[in-house]
XYZ file of C-alpha atoms in Angstrom:
676
model
C -9.481 13.651 31.820
C -6.967 16.492 32.124
C -7.730 19.385 34.457
C -11.259 17.962 34.773
C -11.706 18.169 30.994
C -12.662 14.892 29.277
C -10.359 13.890 26.428
C -11.706 12.172 23.345
C -8.639 10.091 22.701
C -7.312 6.872 21.215
C -4.452 4.640 22.313
C -1.214 4.870 20.309
C 1.564 3.270 22.421
C 2.037 1.048 25.490
C 5.105 0.156 27.558
C 6.170 -3.500 27.772
C 5.302 -3.471 31.481
C 1.827 -2.050 30.692
C 2.244 0.616 33.396
C 2.131 3.608 31.052
C 0.301 4.427 27.861
C 0.264 7.239 25.317
C -2.996 8.514 23.851
C -3.739 11.165 21.255
C -6.623 13.628 21.243
C -7.896 16.149 18.683
C -6.205 14.155 15.940
C -6.473 15.612 12.460
C -5.481 13.716 9.336
C -2.719 15.174 7.182
C -2.077 12.661 4.383
C -2.845 8.944 4.058
C -0.719 7.868 7.068
C 0.175 11.081 8.880
C -1.780 13.263 11.258
C -1.432 15.986 13.863
C -2.710 15.765 17.406
C -2.168 16.412 21.092
C -0.361 13.538 22.816
C -0.720 12.579 26.481
C 1.186 10.327 28.872
C -1.108 8.318 31.147
C -0.019 6.458 34.279
C -2.158 3.296 34.268
C -1.993 2.869 38.054
C -2.921 6.406 39.083
C -4.669 7.509 35.859
C -2.636 10.693 36.075
C -2.583 12.455 32.681
C 0.061 14.882 31.513
C 0.788 16.445 28.130
C 3.906 15.124 26.424
C 4.776 18.463 24.867
C 3.568 21.760 26.285
C 5.020 25.228 25.793
C 5.082 27.662 28.693
C 4.189 31.167 27.532
C 5.528 34.466 28.954
C 2.398 34.885 31.074
C 2.990 31.404 32.578
C 0.072 29.944 30.653
C 0.535 26.582 28.978
C -0.011 25.961 25.263
C -0.532 22.354 24.228
C 1.149 21.715 20.901
C 0.097 19.546 17.979
C 2.661 16.873 17.172
C 3.190 14.458 14.299
C 3.527 11.389 16.509
C 4.694 10.135 19.908
C 5.566 6.635 21.153
C 7.605 4.684 23.681
C 11.031 3.272 22.850
C 11.160 -0.571 22.769
C 12.136 -0.957 26.452
C 10.053 1.982 27.599
C 12.959 4.115 28.819
C 12.078 7.002 26.536
C 9.244 8.734 24.774
C 10.215 9.900 21.315
C 8.084 12.402 19.467
C 8.090 14.633 16.439
C 7.211 18.308 16.665
C 7.527 20.614 13.653
C 9.566 17.874 11.899
C 12.170 17.747 14.655
C 12.808 14.739 16.891
C 12.544 15.030 20.675
C 13.441 12.489 23.339
C 11.994 12.407 26.852
C 13.795 10.312 29.488
C 11.057 8.790 31.650
C 13.417 8.276 34.602
C 14.773 11.819 34.816
C 11.865 13.567 33.129
C 14.365 15.488 30.996
C 13.508 16.249 27.365
C 16.230 16.574 24.720
C 15.861 18.024 21.254
C 17.701 15.618 18.966
C 17.425 17.683 15.756
C 17.036 21.425 15.327
C 16.967 22.058 11.573
C 13.463 20.803 10.772
C 11.389 23.518 9.149
C 8.033 21.866 8.237
C 8.663 22.518 4.540
C 12.116 21.584 3.243
C 13.894 19.710 6.060
C 12.105 16.853 7.786
C 13.652 14.638 10.476
C 12.113 11.255 11.157
C 8.876 12.308 9.478
C 8.477 11.309 5.820
C 7.641 13.859 3.184
C 4.561 13.226 1.065
C 6.100 10.928 -1.522
C 7.968 8.726 0.979
C 4.887 8.385 3.146
C 2.755 7.399 0.141
C 5.089 5.377 -2.072
C 8.040 4.079 -0.019
C 7.488 3.662 3.716
C 3.706 3.522 4.068
C 4.174 5.113 7.486
C 4.005 8.475 9.251
C 7.459 8.017 10.777
C 11.004 6.929 9.948
C 12.656 6.128 13.284
C 14.246 2.725 13.854
C 15.150 1.759 17.408
C 17.780 -0.665 18.562
C 15.961 -3.129 20.839
C 18.020 -2.227 23.940
C 17.102 1.515 23.676
C 20.786 2.424 23.314
C 20.348 4.101 19.932
C 18.003 4.756 17.069
C 18.381 5.553 13.395
C 16.263 8.016 11.458
C 15.936 9.376 7.941
C 16.275 13.064 7.133
C 14.633 14.552 4.055
C 15.822 17.595 2.142
C 12.973 18.715 -0.114
C 14.537 22.025 -1.084
C 14.577 21.267 -4.810
C 11.295 19.346 -4.906
C 8.692 21.311 -6.899
C 5.533 22.555 -5.207
C 2.041 21.565 -6.283
C -0.561 24.056 -5.047
C -3.654 22.384 -3.639
C -6.593 24.774 -3.653
C -8.893 24.343 -0.640
C -12.163 26.170 -1.125
C -13.935 25.748 2.223
C -16.670 28.279 2.894
C -14.582 31.460 2.907
C -14.518 34.208 0.291
C -11.019 33.256 -0.860
C -9.690 29.702 -1.086
C -6.592 28.609 0.820
C -3.521 27.328 -0.940
C -1.720 24.338 0.551
C 1.794 24.007 -0.823
C 2.563 20.344 -1.361
C 6.106 19.230 -2.122
C 5.309 16.733 -4.882
C 7.883 15.548 -7.431
C 6.316 14.496 -10.713
C 8.047 12.191 -13.165
C 11.445 13.483 -14.196
C 11.481 16.307 -11.625
C 13.851 16.567 -8.621
C 13.237 14.041 -5.854
C 13.931 14.593 -2.159
C 17.517 14.001 -1.058
C 17.688 11.676 1.932
C 20.328 10.945 4.535
C 20.505 8.489 7.403
C 21.537 9.285 10.984
C 22.113 7.343 14.206
C 21.496 8.917 17.623
C 23.116 7.270 20.651
C 21.001 7.752 23.760
C 23.881 6.697 26.016
C 26.019 9.745 25.167
C 23.654 12.000 23.142
C 25.879 11.615 20.094
C 24.442 12.153 16.609
C 26.216 10.272 13.805
C 25.637 10.683 10.097
C 25.685 7.326 8.306
C 28.127 7.477 5.437
C 26.849 6.183 2.121
C 29.087 3.702 0.252
C 30.217 6.199 -2.392
C 31.397 8.605 0.325
C 33.996 6.038 1.442
C 34.750 4.028 -1.672
C 35.209 5.706 -5.046
C 34.553 2.360 -6.739
C 31.121 1.931 -5.135
C 28.275 2.094 -7.636
C 26.694 5.536 -7.295
C 22.905 5.414 -7.388
C 22.538 9.173 -7.778
C 22.077 11.793 -5.109
C 18.327 11.129 -5.148
C 18.608 7.450 -4.202
C 15.666 5.944 -2.300
C 15.929 4.313 1.149
C 13.303 1.578 1.349
C 13.977 -0.385 4.540
C 16.039 0.139 7.682
C 16.533 -2.326 10.546
C 19.018 -3.060 13.336
C 20.566 -6.531 13.020
C 22.097 -6.174 16.491
C 23.310 -3.382 18.800
C 26.144 -2.456 16.421
C 24.970 -3.119 12.860
C 22.305 -1.234 10.929
C 21.046 -2.704 7.658
C 19.323 -0.521 5.090
C 18.172 -1.002 1.509
C 18.489 1.675 -1.110
C 17.779 1.929 -4.830
C 18.265 4.381 -7.646
C 15.326 6.717 -8.289
C 13.716 4.225 -10.699
C 13.829 1.381 -8.134
C 15.649 -0.826 -10.628
C 19.048 -1.267 -8.873
C 18.944 -2.427 -5.249
C 21.835 -2.241 -2.804
C 21.686 -3.906 0.616
C 24.010 -1.943 2.902
C 25.250 -2.444 6.469
C 26.556 0.374 8.676
C 28.743 -0.440 11.687
C 28.600 1.919 14.668
C 31.951 0.500 15.783
C 33.967 1.171 12.627
C 31.802 3.980 11.238
C 31.899 2.319 7.815
C 29.117 1.291 5.447
C 29.531 -1.719 3.192
C 27.426 -2.964 0.282
C 26.591 -6.578 1.133
C 24.703 -7.447 -2.035
C 23.402 -5.796 -5.161
C 20.345 -6.805 -7.186
C 19.712 -5.634 -10.735
C 15.995 -6.095 -11.357
C 16.678 -6.341 -15.113
C 17.448 -9.984 -14.313
C 13.743 -10.669 -13.882
C 12.416 -7.676 -15.872
C 10.980 -6.162 -12.734
C 11.424 -3.482 -10.125
C 12.025 -3.253 -6.383
C 9.268 -2.608 -3.895
C 8.955 -3.791 -0.303
C 7.361 -7.232 -0.243
C 7.669 -7.781 3.488
C 9.717 -6.630 6.442
C 13.202 -7.958 7.074
C 12.869 -10.430 9.951
C 15.794 -10.337 12.385
C 16.285 -13.648 14.196
C 17.203 -13.730 17.911
C 20.599 -14.720 19.303
C 22.522 -13.299 16.311
C 21.221 -15.972 13.951
C 21.012 -13.482 11.097
C 17.891 -12.381 9.283
C 15.320 -13.538 6.727
C 14.696 -11.429 3.664
C 12.721 -11.593 0.431
C 14.596 -12.592 -2.714
C 13.626 -13.408 -6.295
C 14.303 -17.050 -7.196
C 13.467 -18.398 -10.661
C 11.216 -15.374 -11.228
C 9.212 -15.895 -8.024
C 9.251 -14.069 -4.691
C 10.790 -16.312 -2.042
C 12.635 -16.147 1.274
C 16.304 -16.509 2.092
C 18.092 -16.854 5.425
C 21.199 -14.665 5.688
C 23.382 -16.009 8.492
C 25.039 -12.712 9.404
C 25.455 -9.112 8.233
C 28.150 -9.962 5.684
C 26.348 -12.958 4.151
C 25.827 -12.018 0.499
C 24.378 -15.325 -0.727
C 21.908 -16.537 1.874
C 20.256 -19.933 2.087
C 16.954 -20.129 0.218
C 14.257 -21.464 2.552
C 11.196 -21.339 0.285
C 11.086 -22.579 -3.269
C 8.699 -23.576 -6.045
C 6.556 -22.183 -8.853
C 4.628 -19.901 -6.520
C 5.108 -16.674 -4.558
C 5.690 -15.769 -0.939
C 3.347 -12.941 0.067
C 4.952 -10.565 2.531
C 7.743 -11.570 4.857
C 7.946 -13.821 7.901
C 4.772 -13.996 10.014
C 6.566 -15.420 13.048
C 9.389 -17.546 14.417
C 9.457 -20.550 16.742
C 12.767 -20.411 18.596
C 12.407 -23.875 20.131
C 12.095 -25.500 16.685
C 14.183 -22.939 14.770
C 11.363 -22.631 12.265
C 9.458 -19.761 10.671
C 5.916 -19.206 9.397
C 4.885 -17.321 6.268
C 2.122 -16.933 3.651
C 2.380 -18.268 0.076
C 0.156 -18.641 -2.974
C 0.815 -22.349 -3.599
C 0.770 -21.702 -7.352
C -2.614 -19.972 -7.477
C -2.663 -16.205 -7.068
C -6.181 -16.371 -5.601
C -4.845 -18.224 -2.566
C -3.081 -17.306 0.644
C -1.830 -20.485 2.341
C 0.188 -20.820 5.566
C 3.592 -22.528 5.495
C 6.164 -23.522 8.090
C 9.835 -23.847 7.197
C 12.687 -25.318 9.224
C 15.796 -23.135 9.182
C 17.906 -26.209 9.927
C 17.177 -28.112 6.722
C 14.804 -25.794 4.749
C 12.048 -28.413 4.873
C 8.630 -26.956 4.084
C 5.335 -27.932 5.703
C 1.936 -26.673 4.586
C -0.140 -25.719 7.630
C -3.312 -25.263 5.562
C -4.794 -27.605 2.947
C -3.130 -26.867 -0.392
C -5.689 -28.880 -2.352
C -8.392 -26.333 -1.512
C -8.663 -22.662 -2.442
C -8.147 -20.709 0.774
C -7.211 -17.236 1.919
C -5.477 -17.109 5.313
C -3.428 -14.627 7.289
C -1.412 -15.304 10.439
C -0.018 -13.420 13.433
C 2.398 -15.360 15.644
C 3.148 -14.817 19.324
C 6.666 -13.791 20.310
C 7.680 -17.287 21.362
C 6.153 -18.902 18.306
C 3.782 -21.177 20.210
C 0.495 -19.431 19.456
C -0.930 -18.015 16.277
C -3.979 -15.920 15.402
C -5.205 -17.560 12.200
C -7.653 -15.557 10.121
C -9.525 -17.381 7.393
C -10.771 -14.771 4.907
C -12.588 -16.908 2.358
C -14.140 -18.007 0.147
C -16.528 -19.281 2.861
C -17.616 -17.247 5.869
C -14.487 -15.852 7.615
C -13.208 -17.275 10.879
C -10.629 -16.085 13.381
C -9.094 -18.581 15.779
C -6.298 -18.688 18.334
C -4.325 -21.861 17.616
C -1.438 -23.792 19.110
C 0.711 -23.914 15.997
C 2.520 -27.171 16.784
C -0.794 -29.007 16.455
C -1.154 -27.982 12.797
C -1.357 -29.822 10.493
C -0.557 -32.881 12.647
C -4.067 -32.957 14.178
C -6.544 -32.396 11.283
C -9.620 -31.954 13.523
C -7.914 -29.489 15.862
C -8.676 -26.269 13.956
C -12.366 -27.145 13.467
C -12.756 -27.814 17.191
C -11.624 -24.322 18.206
C -13.903 -21.424 19.056
C -14.388 -18.893 16.274
C -13.566 -15.444 17.637
C -15.763 -13.865 14.940
C -19.489 -13.593 15.573
C -20.237 -15.761 12.556
C -23.764 -16.695 13.623
C -24.977 -13.097 13.441
C -23.377 -12.717 10.010
C -24.990 -15.898 8.732
C -28.355 -14.840 10.090
C -28.059 -11.406 8.505
C -26.983 -12.808 5.148
C -29.963 -15.143 5.241
C -32.287 -12.161 4.942
C -30.698 -11.000 1.673
C -30.484 -12.318 -1.857
C -26.771 -13.014 -1.907
C -25.147 -13.268 -5.337
C -23.018 -16.285 -6.221
C -19.306 -16.207 -7.127
C -17.221 -18.349 -9.444
C -13.534 -18.209 -10.401
C -12.986 -18.221 -14.161
C -9.420 -18.211 -15.483
C -9.601 -16.951 -19.069
C -6.906 -17.917 -21.572
C -6.014 -15.133 -24.002
C -4.830 -15.464 -27.593
C -1.118 -15.442 -26.663
C -1.394 -18.143 -23.967
C -1.511 -15.641 -21.100
C -4.146 -16.487 -18.487
C -5.964 -13.763 -16.561
C -7.938 -14.380 -13.381
C -11.612 -13.456 -13.407
C -14.232 -13.629 -10.675
C -17.817 -13.860 -11.922
C -20.654 -12.637 -9.704
C -24.239 -13.550 -10.628
C -27.547 -12.493 -9.057
C -29.004 -15.015 -6.614
C -31.985 -15.809 -8.858
C -29.924 -16.035 -12.034
C -31.878 -17.406 -15.010
C -30.087 -18.374 -18.230
C -33.239 -17.624 -20.199
C -32.977 -13.924 -19.362
C -30.511 -11.259 -20.465
C -28.282 -9.455 -17.981
C -26.086 -6.361 -18.078
C -22.406 -6.772 -17.180
C -20.267 -4.483 -15.010
C -16.505 -5.100 -15.125
C -14.623 -3.926 -12.022
C -10.900 -3.236 -12.415
C -7.817 -1.867 -10.695
C -4.970 -3.345 -12.728
C -1.967 -1.628 -11.119
C 1.475 -3.276 -11.416
C 1.948 -6.023 -8.843
C -1.481 -5.420 -7.251
C -4.307 -7.951 -7.075
C -7.998 -7.169 -7.102
C -9.119 -10.720 -7.885
C -8.943 -12.993 -4.835
C -10.962 -15.632 -3.019
C -11.806 -13.529 0.040
C -15.367 -13.527 1.356
C -16.444 -10.014 0.444
C -19.703 -8.304 -0.414
C -19.491 -4.627 -1.288
C -20.556 -2.100 -3.874
C -20.349 -4.438 -6.869
C -22.364 -7.175 -5.168
C -25.046 -4.602 -4.315
C -25.194 -3.665 -8.003
C -25.487 -7.353 -8.895
C -28.398 -7.940 -6.529
C -30.223 -4.638 -6.907
C -29.682 -4.006 -10.628
C -29.852 -7.673 -11.638
C -26.393 -7.512 -13.165
C -23.410 -9.786 -13.695
C -20.133 -8.501 -12.207
C -16.712 -9.464 -13.538
C -13.567 -8.720 -11.536
C -10.591 -8.901 -13.917
C -6.859 -8.745 -13.180
C -4.929 -8.072 -16.413
C -1.327 -9.178 -16.907
C 1.165 -7.176 -14.862
C -0.784 -7.616 -11.634
C 0.444 -9.540 -8.592
C 0.568 -13.024 -7.132
C 1.621 -14.915 -10.264
C 5.376 -14.489 -10.378
C 7.597 -12.108 -12.290
C 6.950 -13.691 -15.686
C 3.402 -12.366 -15.285
C 4.184 -9.155 -13.409
C 6.948 -8.044 -15.778
C 4.465 -7.377 -18.596
C 3.799 -4.076 -16.802
C 7.414 -2.892 -16.845
C 7.752 0.116 -19.174
C 4.243 -0.672 -20.482
C 1.686 1.058 -18.271
C -1.500 1.539 -20.257
C -0.758 -0.984 -23.016
C -1.770 -4.454 -21.815
C -4.497 -3.551 -19.330
C -7.129 -2.437 -21.889
C -6.245 -5.205 -24.331
C -6.526 -7.959 -21.739
C -9.751 -6.598 -20.270
C -11.411 -6.223 -23.661
C -10.339 -9.693 -24.815
C -11.314 -11.381 -21.534
C -14.718 -9.687 -21.600
C -15.216 -10.636 -25.244
C -14.400 -14.259 -24.453
C -16.791 -14.209 -21.522
C -19.612 -12.823 -23.642
C -19.126 -15.394 -26.416
C -21.494 -18.345 -26.132
C -23.338 -16.691 -23.251
C -26.660 -15.618 -24.744
C -27.792 -14.348 -21.355
C -25.456 -11.308 -21.670
C -27.046 -8.129 -23.035
C -24.189 -6.845 -25.196
C -25.726 -3.359 -25.331
C -25.411 -3.015 -21.559
C -21.745 -3.740 -20.786
C -19.883 -1.283 -18.525
C -16.523 -0.907 -16.803
C -15.540 1.030 -13.696
C -12.537 1.693 -11.467
C -11.007 4.094 -8.946
C -7.520 5.661 -9.081
C -5.366 3.302 -11.199
C -8.652 1.567 -11.939
C -10.020 4.892 -13.199
C -7.059 5.153 -15.562
C -7.619 1.574 -16.784
C -11.326 2.320 -17.259
C -10.582 5.306 -19.492
C -7.819 3.482 -21.404
C -10.210 0.598 -22.028
C -12.912 2.919 -23.365
C -10.298 4.638 -25.539
C -8.950 1.342 -26.915
C -12.298 -0.434 -27.296
C -14.159 2.429 -29.050
C -17.570 1.154 -27.980
C -17.223 -2.323 -29.473
C -17.567 -4.188 -26.157
C -17.975 -1.500 -23.506
C -20.861 0.896 -23.915
C -20.529 2.627 -20.537
C -17.786 3.500 -18.048
C -17.289 5.124 -14.639
C -13.854 6.513 -13.691
C -13.245 7.845 -10.178
C -10.143 9.933 -9.366
C -8.383 8.719 -12.524
C -4.821 9.285 -13.625
C -5.147 10.508 -17.207
C -1.463 11.150 -17.925
C 1.320 9.503 -15.928
C 3.579 12.527 -16.482
C 1.281 14.189 -13.922
C 1.789 11.527 -11.246
C 4.532 11.237 -8.630
C 8.037 10.251 -9.628
C 8.789 7.280 -7.368
C 5.658 5.290 -8.210
C 5.666 6.053 -11.926
C 9.396 5.647 -12.554
C 9.421 2.367 -10.617
C 7.321 0.883 -13.409
C 8.048 3.136 -16.383
C 11.612 4.315 -15.847
C 12.728 7.913 -16.206
C 10.735 9.820 -18.854
C 14.019 10.899 -20.435
C 14.463 7.254 -21.478
C 10.834 6.283 -22.121
C 8.263 8.405 -23.920
C 5.361 6.962 -21.854
C 3.426 6.502 -25.100
C 0.517 4.472 -23.719
C 0.686 5.877 -20.185
C -1.836 8.610 -20.986
C -5.062 9.164 -22.839
C -4.078 9.841 -26.449
C -7.005 9.242 -28.797
C -9.679 11.538 -27.386
C -11.863 11.156 -30.474
C -12.312 7.443 -29.689
C -14.602 8.334 -26.782
C -17.361 9.507 -29.114
C -18.122 5.828 -29.828
C -19.001 5.149 -26.160
C -22.695 5.514 -25.276
C -21.896 7.506 -22.140
C -19.347 7.651 -19.341
C -18.916 9.276 -15.940
C -15.882 10.950 -14.356
C -15.682 11.903 -10.664
C -12.838 13.578 -8.796
C -12.129 15.429 -5.550
C -10.651 18.905 -5.952
C -8.421 18.411 -2.881
C -6.871 15.148 -4.125
C -3.232 15.252 -2.981
C -2.494 11.905 -4.643
C -4.026 11.932 -8.146
C -4.360 15.642 -8.698
C -7.623 17.094 -10.009
C -5.397 18.461 -12.762
C -5.633 14.997 -14.387
C -9.375 15.304 -14.932
C -9.266 18.983 -15.893
C -6.656 18.430 -18.599
C -8.678 15.524 -20.003
C -11.879 17.572 -20.069
C -10.069 20.369 -21.867
C -9.034 17.940 -24.590
C -12.621 16.735 -24.869
C -13.768 20.349 -25.229
C -11.278 20.993 -28.027
C -12.748 18.243 -30.209
C -16.366 18.461 -29.074
C -16.723 15.278 -26.996
C -19.901 15.696 -24.914
C -21.177 12.190 -24.131
C -20.050 12.180 -20.503
C -21.090 13.310 -17.020
C -18.872 14.869 -14.354
C -19.317 15.055 -10.593
C -16.797 17.129 -8.632
C -16.350 16.834 -4.864
C -15.046 20.103 -3.343
C -12.024 19.692 -1.051
C -12.196 15.875 -1.037
C -8.917 13.997 -1.191
C -8.273 10.726 -3.033
C -10.678 8.770 -0.820
C -13.498 11.290 -1.500
C -14.884 11.481 2.030
C -15.028 15.204 2.856
C -18.389 16.573 4.050
C -20.542 13.503 3.315
C -18.839 12.937 -0.046
C -18.179 9.222 0.538
C -21.907 8.550 0.802
C -22.611 10.611 -2.296
C -19.882 9.076 -4.452
C -21.287 5.566 -4.054
C -24.881 6.770 -4.358
C -23.913 8.489 -7.597
C -22.079 5.431 -8.948
C -25.034 3.232 -8.104
C -27.733 5.488 -9.531
C -25.673 6.253 -12.658
C -25.035 2.596 -13.533
C -28.652 1.634 -12.771
C -29.817 4.378 -15.128
C -27.398 3.168 -17.803
C -28.516 -0.440 -17.444
C -32.191 0.584 -17.538
C -31.788 2.469 -20.820
């Protein structure tokens, strides 16, 4: 409580000593990661609560301000927070608050708070502040969005006139934000601008003024490593800035043309203790692997994972006593997530989980490396166990003997009251020797003597997997059980987990292979399966999956797919944001994006019927995508579709009960289609 008023709050930050916490109340979502709220400092011992940022008015009243975020520094000496896109620092010993930046303006200049496109496509975070572990300094990114075009989001609400929210949103080919990197020294309140390589060396390869900063991390108290690319994420430079010399050097450069790919974070850089360097993701023989870089100037690194499979993410943890690290890999099957241990002394690999079985695991490791929280996600009922890592895999019975932290008995009992569909993994080999992963879901009482409708579920985005072996029962499984339908999950070429030979099909080819692979895989599935009702075959997807759904209907022309449901679809990639689209398609000045849009509108007349749904407040895939498509349908008289619009809903479609309605609508629509 504060002034006897109860606060509905949630915990956001804790000191290492656990004596103080920060909570937020009245939090309101902004975009996918960011929010505004009132932040409070709580003394755990006394339960005293005080606002972190309050403005004293002329009449001595106090106004509590909404902030972007607030948190403790690593050692708990400071609270750092962001208010109106400026960074503030509160010294917990003296109680003094300093304003680190003063030029933030909520619109064009943002300090330590990502703009929309960086939050969504680059950092996946609501903040861009990187502390040195001894609290002596921190780095932050500054955004200049002055030249970024504005997209006007119309918010209708219940007023007579709608509100307009101006969203700085660069579409393909349009100006991107200009970023810069700064270091603030808490010891002397000095603010230093990090010089980019081309500012010091005329021979340094210039990535353009709109280069992208992907990752930033302190290697030690004096050296800051950051990764940057050109705007198409095709050329990567790993740079190190020294606070002692004030110079920035390019340590290594990667041209993704080498593996016909692109750059995107595949795991955090893991800094080893005692100045033993860091572990980073690299591409080796067209697979994602790990390399140990001994120091900041090491440009080669020592590869510590290897083989015809992919590392997923970065390092999960490090055992200092054994000088070994843990990570997740596919073991040659993209469905899997297996746990590995690697010695940094001799790069010897040990599989912690059984590689001869299809598994999906994740792992969190304690700071010392002794304990791990192992989560088994499937295909059987999930478990979660706290393990002593040194006992795996040396003691085979050890894991089974441990207590499951999940309440698996309740889940099993609940599942026993339902008709649970069955799942099988079906790799399908296409005509050109490419194999796509398919998961088949059948109703519990499946009978080969009957005929069943088929619903294909897709996403299909570059480097992303929908098909996996996780234990999961959601919307599609409900359709299978309730509508007596077969479900197929299909990952076309270009998706993740299978190396760059597979992923690179997507480069410069969005919209080409996805429909072809899905149609061919579905055709192959239907062949020699008389229990499939070929007049009741449908496809559905959301976001990128909505785009793939529409492209498949356009390409197929009703031959295989009679129905489709597209939610929040991209219909023309010229309308989507620059960083995501150009990462896979390059700059539109060098690529006409021929297949990256709906082109042959007339083809849709051959589909029995299809459904399109979209939120009008979608900041990600703008409602403009659906409206422009519908206009083209109007021009040529296409009428065999239904539309459901969700006022003011964003990309997740959850405003004012919309998330319940969207799934109810999908379910009822497909049941009606399958009953016809």
